[in-house]
Amino acid sequence: DAEEKFLKKCMKHQRKLQKEEQRLEADCHTTAHPCFPAEFRSHVREVHEHYTQADGPSYARWIAHALWMGEEFTLQVDSHTRFVKDWDEILLRQYAACPHEKCVLTNHLLAYERAPKLGEDAQ
């Protein structure tokens, strides 16, 4: 009947839109993106999931652990994390100041506020 045909057409269109949304999301974050330096692509492993499939920070940490391949350091950040200049050198200095080699650097980040640019002295 006409209503059933209409619903099928709507569902087909919705699936098409969902696939396009997933493609755009993956393109936005993938290491294949042209702005991601080619020399670092082999150093990054990614997992992309639609936000509706998210299952909290514990699940995200489990995924990160599954991707670990023996690296000396790992970093897990939230999508709203902003970095200051030389953030990596700052972290390495903090790690070097730890009392032994099995230390973990952790922090509860400040609330995210959209800003055009953080000052040079922000840390």
XYZ file of N, CA and C in Angstrom, residues 6-115:
330
model
N 5.915 4.446 1.196
C 6.487 5.688 1.692
C 7.469 5.411 2.829
N 7.075 4.559 3.787
C 7.946 4.234 4.910
C 9.233 3.547 4.446
N 9.133 2.636 3.504
C 10.326 1.966 2.977
C 11.266 2.968 2.322
N 10.688 3.909 1.579
C 11.500 4.923 0.914
C 12.196 5.804 1.961
N 11.473 6.167 3.004
C 12.058 6.977 4.081
C 13.198 6.230 4.775
N 12.998 4.947 5.057
C 14.027 4.157 5.717
C 15.269 4.037 4.843
N 15.077 3.843 3.560
C 16.212 3.745 2.638
C 16.998 5.061 2.637
N 16.276 6.172 2.606
C 16.915 7.487 2.618
C 17.665 7.697 3.946
N 17.068 7.286 5.056
C 17.703 7.426 6.374
C 18.997 6.621 6.451
N 18.998 5.400 5.937
C 20.220 4.575 5.925
C 21.314 5.239 5.099
N 20.922 5.822 3.971
C 21.891 6.516 3.119
C 22.512 7.693 3.874
N 21.691 8.460 4.578
C 22.190 9.595 5.349
C 23.111 9.136 6.478
N 22.771 8.052 7.150
C 23.608 7.527 8.225
C 24.969 7.085 7.715
N 24.996 6.406 6.581
C 26.272 5.978 6.003
C 27.139 7.176 5.646
N 26.531 8.197 5.079
C 27.285 9.400 4.712
C 27.822 10.089 5.976
N 27.016 10.152 7.015
C 27.453 10.757 8.276
C 28.641 9.986 8.849
N 28.595 8.673 8.820
C 29.701 7.863 9.327
C 30.959 8.069 8.495
N 30.813 8.170 7.182
C 31.958 8.405 6.301
C 32.597 9.748 6.608
N 31.762 10.785 6.760
C 32.282 12.116 7.057
C 32.987 12.144 8.413
N 32.436 11.453 9.389
C 33.048 11.388 10.718
C 34.428 10.727 10.644
N 34.513 9.616 9.932
C 35.792 8.911 9.794
C 36.805 9.769 9.046
N 36.373 10.451 7.990
C 37.280 11.305 7.223
C 37.838 12.430 8.074
N 37.039 12.898 8.996
C 37.444 14.012 9.854
C 38.578 13.609 10.794
N 38.626 12.365 11.220
C 39.575 11.957 12.256
C 40.695 11.044 11.777
N 40.605 10.525 10.598
C 41.555 9.512 10.173
C 42.960 10.061 9.943
N 43.953 9.217 10.182
C 45.338 9.614 9.932
C 45.612 9.763 8.435
N 44.699 9.304 7.603
C 44.862 9.492 6.160
C 44.515 10.921 5.745
N 44.002 11.709 6.661
C 43.651 13.094 6.358
C 44.901 13.831 5.895
N 44.787 14.663 4.869
C 45.969 15.342 4.315
C 46.754 16.194 5.319
N 46.102 16.695 6.367
C 46.831 17.552 7.314
C 47.622 16.734 8.332
N 47.445 15.416 8.365
C 48.185 14.575 9.302
C 49.526 14.215 8.666
N 50.647 14.586 9.289
C 51.962 14.350 8.674
C 52.204 12.861 8.376
N 52.576 12.579 7.166
C 52.770 11.198 6.713
C 53.801 10.443 7.550
N 54.844 11.140 8.015
C 55.902 10.451 8.758
C 55.434 9.943 10.118
N 54.275 10.392 10.601
C 53.769 9.949 11.898
C 52.612 8.951 11.785
N 52.131 8.697 10.599
C 50.963 7.820 10.436
C 51.189 6.426 10.990
N 52.390 5.905 10.868
C 52.659 4.548 11.362
C 52.717 4.505 12.891
N 52.753 5.659 13.539
C 52.821 5.721 15.002
C 51.441 5.806 15.653
N 50.400 5.846 14.842
C 49.050 6.066 15.370
C 48.132 4.918 14.968
N 47.420 4.416 15.954
C 46.373 3.429 15.698
C 45.063 4.051 16.141
N 44.021 3.886 15.357
C 42.751 4.542 15.631
C 41.604 3.553 15.674
N 40.599 3.923 16.429
C 39.319 3.223 16.425
C 38.257 4.304 16.296
N 37.354 4.137 15.366
C 36.283 5.104 15.177
C 34.957 4.432 15.477
N 34.210 5.058 16.341
C 32.873 4.571 16.638
C 31.924 5.752 16.629
N 30.720 5.511 16.174
C 29.710 6.557 16.202
C 29.393 6.872 17.657
N 29.117 8.124 17.950
C 28.891 8.516 19.341
C 27.756 7.733 19.999
N 26.812 7.271 19.208
C 25.705 6.498 19.790
C 26.156 5.128 20.264
N 27.334 4.686 19.826
C 27.872 3.393 20.238
C 28.804 3.514 21.443
N 29.047 4.740 21.894
C 29.946 4.968 23.031
C 29.372 4.294 24.272
N 30.279 3.754 25.080
C 29.842 3.028 26.273
C 30.643 3.466 27.493
N 31.022 4.738 27.531
C 31.691 5.284 28.697
C 33.203 5.185 28.660
N 33.859 5.839 29.632
C 35.320 5.903 29.653
C 35.993 4.558 29.912
N 35.359 3.682 30.652
C 35.979 2.371 30.906
C 36.101 1.580 29.611
N 35.074 1.621 28.784
C 35.113 0.945 27.484
C 36.200 1.563 26.607
N 36.291 2.888 26.618
C 37.320 3.566 25.819
C 38.721 3.170 26.279
N 38.916 3.043 27.589
C 40.226 2.633 28.113
C 40.534 1.186 27.730
N 39.521 0.344 27.715
C 39.713 -1.043 27.297
C 40.156 -1.095 25.837
N 39.528 -0.294 24.984
C 39.926 -0.239 23.571
C 41.374 0.236 23.463
N 41.718 1.292 24.205
C 43.081 1.818 24.163
C 44.084 0.757 24.604
N 43.748 0.024 25.652
C 44.635 -1.041 26.124
C 44.810 -2.116 25.048
N 43.739 -2.439 24.348
C 43.813 -3.457 23.287
C 44.709 -3.009 22.132
N 44.866 -1.703 21.937
C 45.703 -1.177 20.859
C 47.181 -1.073 21.259
N 47.463 -1.184 22.554
C 48.829 -1.030 23.036
C 49.729 -2.120 22.469
N 50.900 -1.728 21.965
C 51.847 -2.680 21.378
C 53.221 -2.541 22.012
N 53.251 -2.279 23.315
C 54.515 -2.228 24.035
C 55.212 -0.890 24.048
N 54.552 0.169 23.616
C 55.182 1.486 23.620
C 55.561 1.894 25.042
N 56.612 2.690 25.149
C 57.047 3.155 26.458
C 56.017 4.110 27.072
N 55.395 4.925 26.241
C 54.404 5.888 26.715
C 53.119 5.760 25.900
N 52.019 6.008 26.560
C 50.732 6.112 25.865
C 50.047 7.365 26.385
N 49.133 7.875 25.604
C 48.399 9.071 25.982
C 46.947 8.874 25.598
N 46.070 9.125 26.553
C 44.639 9.055 26.267
C 44.049 10.396 26.633
N 43.365 10.989 25.686
C 42.766 12.305 25.906
C 41.307 12.289 25.482
N 40.592 13.250 25.974
C 39.203 13.459 25.596
C 39.168 14.280 24.310
N 38.085 14.181 23.595
C 37.991 14.913 22.329
C 38.001 16.422 22.524
N 37.777 16.891 23.739
C 37.752 18.330 24.004
C 39.063 18.845 24.574
N 40.098 18.024 24.575
C 41.381 18.419 25.136
C 42.052 19.447 24.235
N 42.599 20.460 24.866
C 43.382 21.455 24.133
C 44.807 21.376 24.660
N 45.775 21.553 23.784
C 47.182 21.421 24.150
C 47.880 22.772 24.091
N 48.800 22.954 25.010
C 49.640 24.148 24.976
C 50.902 23.821 24.182
N 51.598 24.868 23.793
C 52.844 24.701 23.054
C 53.812 23.845 23.885
N 54.476 22.910 23.234
C 55.474 22.032 23.851
C 54.896 21.127 24.940
N 53.623 20.772 24.829
C 52.961 19.924 25.820
C 53.691 18.611 26.027
N 54.231 18.048 24.942
C 54.907 16.754 25.048
C 56.200 16.866 25.845
N 56.944 17.947 25.652
C 58.170 18.151 26.416
C 57.850 18.388 27.896
N 56.752 19.086 28.158
C 56.321 19.333 29.540
C 56.020 17.998 30.226
N 55.295 17.124 29.540
C 54.972 15.816 30.120
C 56.223 14.986 30.378
N 57.158 14.999 29.452
C 58.389 14.231 29.643
C 59.195 14.755 30.829
N 59.227 16.067 31.023
C 59.919 16.636 32.189
C 59.219 16.222 33.483
N 57.889 16.242 33.477
C 57.146 15.823 34.668
C 57.413 14.347 34.971
N 57.447 13.529 33.926
C 57.721 12.099 34.120
C 59.126 11.886 34.679
N 60.086 12.627 34.151
C 61.472 12.497 34.616
C 61.601 12.875 36.092
N 60.720 13.734 36.587
C 60.769 14.154 37.990
C 60.090 13.150 38.920
N 59.479 12.115 38.366
C 58.803 11.105 39.202
C 59.827 10.263 39.952
N 59.450 9.735 41.111
C 60.404 8.993 41.941
C 60.820 7.627 41.397
N 60.037 7.025 40.529
C 60.445 5.753 39.925
C 59.783 5.601 38.561
N 60.205 4.584 37.799
C 59.782 4.464 36.397
C 58.369 3.944 36.188
N 57.692 3.496 37.213
C 56.341 2.954 37.047
C 55.274 3.963 37.479
N 55.545 5.222 37.291
C 54.596 6.274 37.663
C 53.598 6.515 36.535
N 52.458 7.041 36.922
C 51.408 7.399 35.968
C 51.107 8.877 36.157
N 51.143 9.616 35.074
C 50.736 11.019 35.128
C 49.260 11.070 34.772
N 48.488 11.688 35.618
C 47.054 11.778 35.367
C 46.557 13.139 35.827
N 45.427 13.531 35.308
C 44.902 14.843 35.639
C 43.423 14.883 35.312
N 42.678 15.622 36.081
C 41.289 15.912 35.734
C 41.327 17.259 35.038
N 41.005 17.265 33.760
C 41.146 18.475 32.960
C 40.140 19.538 33.362
N 40.518 20.777 33.116
C 39.608 21.890 33.351
C 38.439 21.801 32.377
N 37.364 22.434 32.714
C 36.197 22.444 31.836
C 36.577 23.036 30.479
N 35.998 22.496 29.458
C 36.280 22.973 28.108
C 35.465 24.225 27.835
N 36.141 25.271 27.446
C 35.466 26.483 27.028
C 36.029 26.863 25.682
N 35.157 26.999 24.720
C 35.602 27.331 23.375
C 36.232 28.724 23.387
N 37.443 28.779 22.896
C 38.163 30.038 22.860
C 38.962 30.077 21.563
